[in-house]
Short mmCIF file of C-alpha atoms and ligand atoms in Angstrom, two decimals:
data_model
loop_
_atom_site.label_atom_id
_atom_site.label_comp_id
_atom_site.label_asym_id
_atom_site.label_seq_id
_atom_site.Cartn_x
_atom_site.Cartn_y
_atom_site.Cartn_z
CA UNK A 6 45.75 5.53 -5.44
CA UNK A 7 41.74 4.59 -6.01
CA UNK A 8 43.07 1.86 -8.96
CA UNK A 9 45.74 0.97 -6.39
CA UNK A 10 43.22 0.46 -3.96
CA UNK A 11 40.50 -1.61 -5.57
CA UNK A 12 43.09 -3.53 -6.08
CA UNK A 13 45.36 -3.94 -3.46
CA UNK A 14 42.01 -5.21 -1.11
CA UNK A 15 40.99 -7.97 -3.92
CA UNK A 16 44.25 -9.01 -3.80
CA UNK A 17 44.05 -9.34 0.02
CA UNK A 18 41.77 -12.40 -0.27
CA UNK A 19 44.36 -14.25 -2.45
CA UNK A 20 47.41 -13.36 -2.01
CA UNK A 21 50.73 -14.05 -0.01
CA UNK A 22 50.56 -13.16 3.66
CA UNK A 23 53.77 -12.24 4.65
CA UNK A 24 56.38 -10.01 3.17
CA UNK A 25 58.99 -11.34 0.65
CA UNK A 26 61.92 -9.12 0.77
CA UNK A 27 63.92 -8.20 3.52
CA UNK A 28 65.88 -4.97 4.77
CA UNK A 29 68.40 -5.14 2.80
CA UNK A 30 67.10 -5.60 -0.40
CA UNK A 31 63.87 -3.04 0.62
CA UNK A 32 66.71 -0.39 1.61
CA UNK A 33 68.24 -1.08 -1.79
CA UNK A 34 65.06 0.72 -2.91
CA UNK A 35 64.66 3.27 -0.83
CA UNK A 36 68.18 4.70 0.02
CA UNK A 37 69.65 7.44 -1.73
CA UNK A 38 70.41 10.84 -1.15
CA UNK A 39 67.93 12.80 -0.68
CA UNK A 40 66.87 14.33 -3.81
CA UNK A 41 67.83 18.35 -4.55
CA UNK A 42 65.09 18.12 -7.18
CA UNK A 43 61.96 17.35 -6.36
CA UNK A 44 59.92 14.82 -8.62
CA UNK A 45 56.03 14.95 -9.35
CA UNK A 46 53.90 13.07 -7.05
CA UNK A 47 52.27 10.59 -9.16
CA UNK A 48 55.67 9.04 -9.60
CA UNK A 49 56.31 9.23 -5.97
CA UNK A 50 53.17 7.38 -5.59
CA UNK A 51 54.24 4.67 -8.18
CA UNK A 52 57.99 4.38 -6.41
CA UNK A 53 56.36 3.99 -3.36
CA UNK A 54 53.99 1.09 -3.88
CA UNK A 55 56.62 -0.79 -6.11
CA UNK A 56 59.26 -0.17 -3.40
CA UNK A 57 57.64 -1.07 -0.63
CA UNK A 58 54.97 -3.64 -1.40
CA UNK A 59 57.64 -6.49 -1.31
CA UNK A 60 58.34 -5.81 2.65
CA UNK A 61 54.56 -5.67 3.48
CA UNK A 62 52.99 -7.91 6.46
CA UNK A 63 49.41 -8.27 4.72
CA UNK A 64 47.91 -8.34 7.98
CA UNK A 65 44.58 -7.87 6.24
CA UNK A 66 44.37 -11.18 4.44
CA UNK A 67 42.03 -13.52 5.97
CA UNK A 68 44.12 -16.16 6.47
CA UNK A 69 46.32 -13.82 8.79
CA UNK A 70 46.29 -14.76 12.41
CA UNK A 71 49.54 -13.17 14.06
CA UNK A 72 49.56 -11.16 17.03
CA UNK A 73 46.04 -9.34 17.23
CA UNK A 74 45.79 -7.69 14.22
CA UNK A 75 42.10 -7.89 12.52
CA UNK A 76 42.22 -6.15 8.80
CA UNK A 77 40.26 -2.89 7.53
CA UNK A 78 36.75 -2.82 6.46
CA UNK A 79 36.38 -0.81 2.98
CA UNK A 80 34.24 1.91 4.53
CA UNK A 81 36.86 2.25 7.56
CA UNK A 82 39.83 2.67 4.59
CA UNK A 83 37.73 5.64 2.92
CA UNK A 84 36.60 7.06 5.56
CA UNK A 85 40.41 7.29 6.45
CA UNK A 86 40.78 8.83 3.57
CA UNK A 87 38.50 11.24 4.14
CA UNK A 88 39.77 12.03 7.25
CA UNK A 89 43.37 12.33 5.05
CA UNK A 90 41.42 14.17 3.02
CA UNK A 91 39.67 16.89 5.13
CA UNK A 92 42.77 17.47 7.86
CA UNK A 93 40.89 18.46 10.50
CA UNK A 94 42.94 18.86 13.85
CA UNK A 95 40.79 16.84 15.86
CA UNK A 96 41.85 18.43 19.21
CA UNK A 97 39.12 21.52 19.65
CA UNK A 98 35.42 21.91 19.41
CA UNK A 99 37.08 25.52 17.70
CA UNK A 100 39.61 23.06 15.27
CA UNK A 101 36.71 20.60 13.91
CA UNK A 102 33.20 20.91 15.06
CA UNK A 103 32.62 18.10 13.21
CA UNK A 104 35.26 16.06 14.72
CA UNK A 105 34.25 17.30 18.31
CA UNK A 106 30.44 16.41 17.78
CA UNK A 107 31.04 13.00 15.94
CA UNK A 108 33.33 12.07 19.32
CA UNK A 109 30.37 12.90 21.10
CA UNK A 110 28.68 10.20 19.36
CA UNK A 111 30.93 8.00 18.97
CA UNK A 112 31.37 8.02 22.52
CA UNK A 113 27.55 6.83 23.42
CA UNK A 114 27.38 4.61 20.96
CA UNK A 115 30.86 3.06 22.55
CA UNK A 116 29.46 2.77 26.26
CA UNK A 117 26.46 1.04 25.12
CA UNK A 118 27.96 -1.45 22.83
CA UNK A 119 30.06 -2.36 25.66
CA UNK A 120 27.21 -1.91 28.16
CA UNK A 121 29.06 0.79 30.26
CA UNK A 122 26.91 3.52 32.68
CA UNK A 123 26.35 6.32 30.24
CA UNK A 124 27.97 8.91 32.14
CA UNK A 125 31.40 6.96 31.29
CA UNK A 126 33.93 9.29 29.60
CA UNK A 127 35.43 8.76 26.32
CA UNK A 128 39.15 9.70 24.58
CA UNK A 129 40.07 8.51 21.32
CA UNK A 130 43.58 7.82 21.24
CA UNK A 131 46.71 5.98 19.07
CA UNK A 132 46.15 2.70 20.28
CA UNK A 133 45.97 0.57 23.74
CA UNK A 134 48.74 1.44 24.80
CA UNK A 135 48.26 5.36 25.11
CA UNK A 136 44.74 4.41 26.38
CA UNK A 137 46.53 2.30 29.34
CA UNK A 138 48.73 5.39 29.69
CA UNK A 139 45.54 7.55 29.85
CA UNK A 140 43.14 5.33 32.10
CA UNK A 141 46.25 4.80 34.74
CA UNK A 142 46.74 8.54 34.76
CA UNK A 143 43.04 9.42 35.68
CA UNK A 144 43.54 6.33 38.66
CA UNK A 145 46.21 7.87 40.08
CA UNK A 146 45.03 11.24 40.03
CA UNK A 147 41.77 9.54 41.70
CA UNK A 148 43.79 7.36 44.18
CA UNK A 149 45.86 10.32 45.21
CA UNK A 150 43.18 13.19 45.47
CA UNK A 151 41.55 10.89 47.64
CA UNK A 152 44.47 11.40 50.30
CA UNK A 153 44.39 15.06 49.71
CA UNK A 154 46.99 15.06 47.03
CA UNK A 155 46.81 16.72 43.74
CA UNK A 156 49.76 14.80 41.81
CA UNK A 157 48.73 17.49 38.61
CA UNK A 158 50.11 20.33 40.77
CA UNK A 159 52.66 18.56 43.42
CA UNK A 160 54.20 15.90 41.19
CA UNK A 161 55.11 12.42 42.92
CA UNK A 162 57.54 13.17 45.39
CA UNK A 163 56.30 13.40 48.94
CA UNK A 164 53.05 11.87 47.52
CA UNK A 165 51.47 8.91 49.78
CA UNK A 166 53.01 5.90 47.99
CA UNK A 167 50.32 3.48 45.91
CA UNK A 168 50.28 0.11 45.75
CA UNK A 169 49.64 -1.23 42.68
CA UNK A 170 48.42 -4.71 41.82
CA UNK A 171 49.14 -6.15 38.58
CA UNK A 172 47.80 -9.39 36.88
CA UNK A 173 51.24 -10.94 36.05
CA UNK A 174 49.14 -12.10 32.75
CA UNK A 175 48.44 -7.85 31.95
CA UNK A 176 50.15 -6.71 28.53
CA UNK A 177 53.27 -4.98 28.31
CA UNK A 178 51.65 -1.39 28.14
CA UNK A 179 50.24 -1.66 31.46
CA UNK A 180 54.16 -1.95 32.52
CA UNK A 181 55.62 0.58 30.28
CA UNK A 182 52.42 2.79 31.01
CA UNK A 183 52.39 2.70 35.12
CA UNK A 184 56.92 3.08 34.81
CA UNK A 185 55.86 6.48 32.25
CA UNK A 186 53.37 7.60 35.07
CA UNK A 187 56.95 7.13 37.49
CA UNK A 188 54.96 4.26 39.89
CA UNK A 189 57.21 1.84 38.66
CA UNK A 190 58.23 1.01 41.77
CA UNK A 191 55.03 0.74 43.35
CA UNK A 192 53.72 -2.65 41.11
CA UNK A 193 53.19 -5.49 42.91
CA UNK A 194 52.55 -8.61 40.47
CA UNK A 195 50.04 -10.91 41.03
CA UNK A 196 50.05 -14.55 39.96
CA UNK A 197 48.25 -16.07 37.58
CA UNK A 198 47.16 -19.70 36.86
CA UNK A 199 47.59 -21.89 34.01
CA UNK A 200 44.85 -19.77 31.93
CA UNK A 201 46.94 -16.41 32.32
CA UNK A 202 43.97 -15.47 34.76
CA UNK A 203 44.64 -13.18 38.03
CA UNK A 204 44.84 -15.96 40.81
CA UNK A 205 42.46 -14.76 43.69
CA UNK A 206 44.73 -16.24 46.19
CA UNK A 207 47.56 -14.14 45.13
CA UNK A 208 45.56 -11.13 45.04
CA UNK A 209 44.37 -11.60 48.59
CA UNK A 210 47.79 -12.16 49.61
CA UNK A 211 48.90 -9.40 48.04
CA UNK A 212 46.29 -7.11 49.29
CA UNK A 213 47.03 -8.51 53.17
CA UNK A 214 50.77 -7.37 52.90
CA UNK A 215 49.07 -4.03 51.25
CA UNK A 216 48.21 -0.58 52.14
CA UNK A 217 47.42 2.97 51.61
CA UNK A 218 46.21 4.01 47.93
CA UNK A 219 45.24 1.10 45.77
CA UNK A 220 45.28 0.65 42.33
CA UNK A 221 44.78 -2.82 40.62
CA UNK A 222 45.34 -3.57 36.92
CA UNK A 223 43.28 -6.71 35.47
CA UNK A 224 43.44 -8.24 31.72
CA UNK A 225 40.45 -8.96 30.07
CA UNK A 226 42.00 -10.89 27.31
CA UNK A 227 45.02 -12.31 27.55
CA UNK A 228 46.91 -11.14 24.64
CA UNK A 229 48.38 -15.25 24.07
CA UNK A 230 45.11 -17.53 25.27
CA UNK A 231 42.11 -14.56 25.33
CA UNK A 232 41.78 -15.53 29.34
CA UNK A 233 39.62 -12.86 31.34
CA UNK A 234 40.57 -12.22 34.50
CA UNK A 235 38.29 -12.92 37.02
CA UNK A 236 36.68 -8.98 37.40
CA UNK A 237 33.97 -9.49 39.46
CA UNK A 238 36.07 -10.99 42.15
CA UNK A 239 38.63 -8.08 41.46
CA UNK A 240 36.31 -5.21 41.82
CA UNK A 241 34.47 -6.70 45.08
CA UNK A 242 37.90 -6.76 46.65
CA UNK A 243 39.43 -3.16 45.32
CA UNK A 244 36.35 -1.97 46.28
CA UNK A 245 36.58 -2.68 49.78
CA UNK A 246 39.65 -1.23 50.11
CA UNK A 247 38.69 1.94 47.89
CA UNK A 248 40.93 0.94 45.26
CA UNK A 249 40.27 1.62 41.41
CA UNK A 250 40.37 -0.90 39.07
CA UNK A 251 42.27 -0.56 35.43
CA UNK A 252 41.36 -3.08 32.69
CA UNK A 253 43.62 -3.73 29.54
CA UNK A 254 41.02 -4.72 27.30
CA UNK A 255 42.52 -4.28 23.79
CA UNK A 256 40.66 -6.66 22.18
CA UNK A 257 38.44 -8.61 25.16
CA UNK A 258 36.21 -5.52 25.31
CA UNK A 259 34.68 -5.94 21.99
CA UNK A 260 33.44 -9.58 23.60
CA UNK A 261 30.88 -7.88 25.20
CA UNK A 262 29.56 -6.82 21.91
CA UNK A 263 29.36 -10.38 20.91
CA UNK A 264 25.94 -12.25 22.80
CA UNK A 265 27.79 -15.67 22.02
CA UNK A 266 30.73 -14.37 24.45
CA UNK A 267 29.45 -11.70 26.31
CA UNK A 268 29.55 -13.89 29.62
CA UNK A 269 32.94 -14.05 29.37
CA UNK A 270 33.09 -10.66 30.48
CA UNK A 271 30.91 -10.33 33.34
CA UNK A 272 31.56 -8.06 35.76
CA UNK A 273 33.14 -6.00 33.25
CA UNK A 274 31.29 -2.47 33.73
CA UNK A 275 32.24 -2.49 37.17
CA UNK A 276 35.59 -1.48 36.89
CA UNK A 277 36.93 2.14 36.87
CA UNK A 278 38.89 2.50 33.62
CA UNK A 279 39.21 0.28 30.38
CA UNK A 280 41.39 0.44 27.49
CA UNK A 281 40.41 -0.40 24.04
CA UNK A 282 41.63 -0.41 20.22
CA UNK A 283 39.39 -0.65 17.51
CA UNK A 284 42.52 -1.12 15.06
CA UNK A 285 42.54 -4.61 15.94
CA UNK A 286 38.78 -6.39 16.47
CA UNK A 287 36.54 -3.59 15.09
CA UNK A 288 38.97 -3.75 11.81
CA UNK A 289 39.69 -0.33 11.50
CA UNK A 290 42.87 0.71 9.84
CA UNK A 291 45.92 1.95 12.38
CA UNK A 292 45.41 3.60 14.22
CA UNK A 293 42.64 3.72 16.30
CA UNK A 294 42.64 3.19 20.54
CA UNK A 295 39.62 4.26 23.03
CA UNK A 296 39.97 4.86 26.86
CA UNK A 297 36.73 5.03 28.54
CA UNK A 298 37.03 6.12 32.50
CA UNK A 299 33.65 5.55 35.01
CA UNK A 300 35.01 8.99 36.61
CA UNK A 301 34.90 11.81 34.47
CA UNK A 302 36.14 14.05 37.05
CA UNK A 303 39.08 11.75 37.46
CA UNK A 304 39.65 11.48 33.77
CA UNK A 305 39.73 15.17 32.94
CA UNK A 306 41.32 16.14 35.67
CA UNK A 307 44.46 13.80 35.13
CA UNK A 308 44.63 15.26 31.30
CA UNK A 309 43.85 18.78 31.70
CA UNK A 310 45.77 21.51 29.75
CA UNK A 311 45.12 24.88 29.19
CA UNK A 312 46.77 28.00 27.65
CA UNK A 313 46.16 31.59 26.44
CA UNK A 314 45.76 31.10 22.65
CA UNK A 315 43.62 28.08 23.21
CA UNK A 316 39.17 28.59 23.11
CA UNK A 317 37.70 25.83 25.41
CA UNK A 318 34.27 24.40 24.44
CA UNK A 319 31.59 26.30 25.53
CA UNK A 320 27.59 25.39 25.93
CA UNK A 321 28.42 21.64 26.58
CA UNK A 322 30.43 20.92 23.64
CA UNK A 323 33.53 18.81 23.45
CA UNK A 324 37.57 19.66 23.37
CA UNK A 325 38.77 16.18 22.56
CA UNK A 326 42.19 17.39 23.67
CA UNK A 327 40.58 16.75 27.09
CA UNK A 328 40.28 13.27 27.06
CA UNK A 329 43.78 12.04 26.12
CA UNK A 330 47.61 13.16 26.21
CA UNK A 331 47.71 14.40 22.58
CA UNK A 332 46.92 17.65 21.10
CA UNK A 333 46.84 18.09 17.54
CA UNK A 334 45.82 14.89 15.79
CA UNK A 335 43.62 13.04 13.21
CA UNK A 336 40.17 13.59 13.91
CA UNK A 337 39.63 9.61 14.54
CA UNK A 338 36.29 9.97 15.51
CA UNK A 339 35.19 9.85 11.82
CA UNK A 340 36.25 6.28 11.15
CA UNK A 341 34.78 5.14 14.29
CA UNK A 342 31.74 6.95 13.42
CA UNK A 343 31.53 5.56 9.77
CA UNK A 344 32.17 1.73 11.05
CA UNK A 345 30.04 1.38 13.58
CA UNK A 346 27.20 2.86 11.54
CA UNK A 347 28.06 0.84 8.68
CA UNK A 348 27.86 -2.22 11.02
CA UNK A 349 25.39 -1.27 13.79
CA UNK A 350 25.30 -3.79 16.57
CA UNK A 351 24.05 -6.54 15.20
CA UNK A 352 27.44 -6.30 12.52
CA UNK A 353 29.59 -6.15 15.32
CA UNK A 354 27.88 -8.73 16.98
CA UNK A 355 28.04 -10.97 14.09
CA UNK A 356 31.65 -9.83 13.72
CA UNK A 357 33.33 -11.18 17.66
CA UNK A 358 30.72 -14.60 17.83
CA UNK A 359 31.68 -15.36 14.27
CA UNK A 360 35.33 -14.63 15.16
CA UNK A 361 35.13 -16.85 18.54
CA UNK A 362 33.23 -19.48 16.75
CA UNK A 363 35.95 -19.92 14.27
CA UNK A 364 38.91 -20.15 16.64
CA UNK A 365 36.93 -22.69 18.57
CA UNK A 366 36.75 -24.75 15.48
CA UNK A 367 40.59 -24.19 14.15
CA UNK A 368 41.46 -25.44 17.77
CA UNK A 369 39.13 -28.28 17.89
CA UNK A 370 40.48 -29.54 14.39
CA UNK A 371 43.74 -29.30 15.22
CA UNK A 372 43.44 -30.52 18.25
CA UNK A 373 42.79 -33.81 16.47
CA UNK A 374 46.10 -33.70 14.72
CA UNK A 375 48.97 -35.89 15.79
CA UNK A 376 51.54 -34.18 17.82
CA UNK A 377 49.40 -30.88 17.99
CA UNK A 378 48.58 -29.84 21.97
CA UNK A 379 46.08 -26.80 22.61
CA UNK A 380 47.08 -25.26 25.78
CA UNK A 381 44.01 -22.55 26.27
CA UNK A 382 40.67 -23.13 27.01
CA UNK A 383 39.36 -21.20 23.78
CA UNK A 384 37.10 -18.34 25.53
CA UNK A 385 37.21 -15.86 23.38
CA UNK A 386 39.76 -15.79 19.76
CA UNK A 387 42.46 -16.97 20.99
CA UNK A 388 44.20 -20.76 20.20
CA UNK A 389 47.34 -21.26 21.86
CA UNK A 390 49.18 -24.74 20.74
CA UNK A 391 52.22 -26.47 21.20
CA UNK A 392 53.48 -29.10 19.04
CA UNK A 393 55.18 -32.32 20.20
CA UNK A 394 58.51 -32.81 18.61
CA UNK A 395 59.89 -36.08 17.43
CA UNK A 396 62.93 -37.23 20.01
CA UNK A 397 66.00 -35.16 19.34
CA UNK A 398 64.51 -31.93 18.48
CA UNK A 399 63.08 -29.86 21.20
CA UNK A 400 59.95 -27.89 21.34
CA UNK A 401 61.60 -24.09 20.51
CA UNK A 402 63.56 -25.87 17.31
CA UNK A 403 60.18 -27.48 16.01
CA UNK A 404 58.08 -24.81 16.21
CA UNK A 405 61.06 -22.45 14.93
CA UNK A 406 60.92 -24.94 11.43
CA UNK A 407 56.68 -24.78 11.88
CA UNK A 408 56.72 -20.81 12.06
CA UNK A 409 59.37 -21.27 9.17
CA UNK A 410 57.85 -23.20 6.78
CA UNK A 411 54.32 -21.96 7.57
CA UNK A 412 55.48 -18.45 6.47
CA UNK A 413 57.33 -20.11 3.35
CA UNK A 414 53.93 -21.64 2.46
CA UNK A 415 52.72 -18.32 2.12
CA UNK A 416 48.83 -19.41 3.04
CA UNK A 417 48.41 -18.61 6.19
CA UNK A 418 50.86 -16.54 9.30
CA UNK A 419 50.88 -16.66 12.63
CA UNK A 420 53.25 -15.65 15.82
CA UNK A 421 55.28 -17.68 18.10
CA UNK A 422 55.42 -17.31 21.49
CA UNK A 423 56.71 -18.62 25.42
CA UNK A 424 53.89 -20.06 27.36
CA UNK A 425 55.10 -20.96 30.85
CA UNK A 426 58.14 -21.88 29.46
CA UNK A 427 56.78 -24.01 26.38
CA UNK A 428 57.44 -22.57 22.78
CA UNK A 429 53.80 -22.31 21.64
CA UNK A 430 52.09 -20.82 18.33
CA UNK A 431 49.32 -18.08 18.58
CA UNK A 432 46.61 -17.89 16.24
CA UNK A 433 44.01 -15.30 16.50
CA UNK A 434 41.47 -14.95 14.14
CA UNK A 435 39.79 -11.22 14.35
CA UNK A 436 39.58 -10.72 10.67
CA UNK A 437 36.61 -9.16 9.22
CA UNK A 438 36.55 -11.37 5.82
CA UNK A 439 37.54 -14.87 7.13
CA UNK A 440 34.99 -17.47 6.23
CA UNK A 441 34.88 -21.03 7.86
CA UNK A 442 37.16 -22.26 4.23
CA UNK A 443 39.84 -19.25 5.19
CA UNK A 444 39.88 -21.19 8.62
CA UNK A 445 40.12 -24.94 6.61
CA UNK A 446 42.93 -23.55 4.89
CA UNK A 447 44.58 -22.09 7.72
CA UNK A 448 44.46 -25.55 9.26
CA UNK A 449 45.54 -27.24 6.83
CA UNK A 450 48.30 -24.63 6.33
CA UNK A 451 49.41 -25.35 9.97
CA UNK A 452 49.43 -28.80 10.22
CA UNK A 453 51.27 -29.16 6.75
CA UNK A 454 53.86 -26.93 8.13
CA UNK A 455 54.02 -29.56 11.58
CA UNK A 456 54.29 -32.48 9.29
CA UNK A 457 56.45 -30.78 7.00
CA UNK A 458 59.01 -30.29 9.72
CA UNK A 459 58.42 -33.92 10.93
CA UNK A 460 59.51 -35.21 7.84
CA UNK A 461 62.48 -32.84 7.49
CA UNK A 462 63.41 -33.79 11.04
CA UNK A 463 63.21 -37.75 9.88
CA UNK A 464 64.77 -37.80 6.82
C1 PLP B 502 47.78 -4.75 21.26
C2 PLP B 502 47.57 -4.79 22.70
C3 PLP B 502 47.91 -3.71 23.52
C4 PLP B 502 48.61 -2.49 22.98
O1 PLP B 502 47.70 -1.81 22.21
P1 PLP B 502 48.10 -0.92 20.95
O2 PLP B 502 46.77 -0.70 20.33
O3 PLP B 502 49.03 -1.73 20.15
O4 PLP B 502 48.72 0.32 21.48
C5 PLP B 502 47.60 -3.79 24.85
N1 PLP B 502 47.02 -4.87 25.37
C6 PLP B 502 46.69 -5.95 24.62
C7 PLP B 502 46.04 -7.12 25.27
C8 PLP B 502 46.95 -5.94 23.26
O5 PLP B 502 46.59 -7.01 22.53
#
């Protein structure tokens, strides 16, 4: 697997970026019965990469820009594998001292790269999405409690409803998250303008026709233009009605790492609750998400578990299982740990303006293409376009032949999307290894693929 390796990541600068076989031929490979006989793991090992390399997304190449995916640095992979390697059940101070102090770390370092109060609590989780889960649990614990209601002991019913405000531009997981939490019926979704930002307007409206506990959910990056919401604005007006404030900031929170960008964000520490990956921007391998809560209290108290056979910390230290839904699991601080010291600020710094400044200059050189429309303003790295179809063919069908034949060409991939109703292509560049000629070529990939489908239309 260390041949494989060295490899596999040179290869990742060259090579195809999206997969070339499909299910049925990959199940051709791996279906059959499974084996009486067991058979000896190096050949496993060679089966496996064979079998499955074909249906690999190389989401690490630096030409890559679909959804938000960012690659791996080198010391992030073996530090994985140390992880891998060691097995430590990250959940106790009494499973992994190391893991448990390294969190600690990790954690500080975290709130000040993001210039949080230092007091903010830290849980390492899966991804976002479990970090939305987390950071909504510890708001409606703190919403709750503060009309005398302990929701870990009574449950929901009887509870004094919430209202809770959502930016109609928030992420999926801030849905899914608040319906797991059963408030599903308490969202109230907010408007948003032609950014993806949290109208004002709407939110005042919504907060007039609004009462009792209040919990509002902002976006700081809008996962299809990078938008922010406006969070100043939000928190002033939660605040005055004692609401807590929930940001999905999967990949936006890294932007106040980056001095280039870090206005973009302002207001940002105000808030009560964030949500983070580093699997995406920080280019750590999967998986890898961070919830970071201004109220401890609230935090632990919405997560807390307890039995017999289990030692709590003692003297200070840190149960990680404290700090998010799981139990057992990888000790994730490690990688964290090993990046960000590998990088210090100034390498993560370098890492979101250099990402920024290339999406600003793959939208302004395609903007100059014929038939190519940016939609976003590019604040962060984020380039939504649209492409003007000849008469005849409408938007969705070009841009279904663009996506096409830019994933035939095999430079470059990217995602489609629905932008207030327009068919539009996402590119987001948060790839640790693309250089400003990975970006020419990703340009040139994309408008090839436009003219390409042009001509095909034509002829
Ligand atoms: C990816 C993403 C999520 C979900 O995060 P996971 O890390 O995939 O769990 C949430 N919000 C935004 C804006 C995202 O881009």
């Amino acid at each position: 697997m260390s041949d494989y390796s060295a490899t596999y990541l040179l290869d990742a600068r060259t090579d195809r970026t999206g997969p070339v076989a499909e299910r049925d031929s990959l199940r051709l490979g791996f279906e059959r019965r499974l084996p009486d006989a067991g058979v000896a793991a190096a050949s496993v090992l060679d089966e496996l990469v064979t079998l499955g390399e074909p249906g690999l997304l190389h989401s690490g190449a630096p030409t890559f820009l679909g959804f938000v995916m960012g690659g791996a640095y080198p010391v992030a992979v073996a530090t994985e594998w140390l992880t891998s390697l060691w097995d430590q059940c990250g959940a106790l101070y009494a499973t992994s001292p190391t893991a448990s102090v390294v969190e600690e770390v990790v954690a500080q370092w975290l709130i000040e790269l993001f210039g949080l109060a230092s007091d903010t609590s830290v849980g390492v989780t899966t991804g976002c999405a479990m970090a939305n889960l987390t950071g909504l649990a510890a708001a409606r614990h703190s919403v709750l409690a503060d009309r005398g209601w302990d929701v870990e002991r009574r449950g929901l019913f009887g509870a004094p409803e919430p209202r809770i405000l959502v930016s109609a531009g928030c992420h999926a997981t801030v849905f899914r998250a608040i319906r797991l939490l059963g408030m599903a019926g308490q969202i109230r979704v907010v408007d948003t303008d032609n950014q993806g930002r949290m109208s004002l307007h709407a939110l005042d409206r919504e907060l007039v026709a609004s009462s009792g506990p209040l919990i509002v959910c902002g976006q700081v990056g809008n996962v299809d233009t990078g938008a922010v919401d406006p969070v100043d604005a939000i928190c002033d007006a939660a605040r005055a009605r004692e609401g807590w404030v929930h940001l999905d900031a999967a990949f936006g929170m890294w932007a106040a790492a980056g001095p280039s960008v870090r206005h973009q964000v302002a207001g940002l520490a105000r808030a009560d609750s964030w949500a983070t990956d580093a699997h995406k921007w920080l280019n750590v391998p999967y998986d890898c998400g961070i919830v970071l809560c201004a109220r401890p209290d609230a935090h632990r108290a919405a997560m807390r578990t307890s039995a017999e056979y289990l030692t709590p910390a003692t003297g200070g230290s840190r149960d990680p299982v404290d700090f998010t839904p799981d139990m057992s699991r990888r000790a994730r601080s490690l990688v964290l740990w090993a990046t960000l010291r590998h990088l210090g600020a100034a390498g993560v710094a370098d890492l979101i303006d250099r990402s920024c400044a290339f999406a600003r200059a793959m939208a302004a050189d395609l903007a100059r293409v014929d038939g190519i429309e940016i939609l976003n303003d590019v604040v962060l790295n984020q380039v939504l376009l649209t492409f003007r179809a000849r008469e005849g063919v409408s938007e969705s069908e070009h841009l279904e032949r663009v996506v096409d034949a830019l994933h035939r060409g095999e430079t470059a991939w990217a995602s489609p999307t629905r932008w207030r109703g327009r068919a539009a292509l996402r590119l987001s560049v948060c790839n640790w290894q693309t250089t400003a000629e990975d970006v020419e070529r990703a340009v040139a990939a994309v408008t090839a693929a436009h003219l390409l489908s042009d001509v095909r239309q034509t002829v």
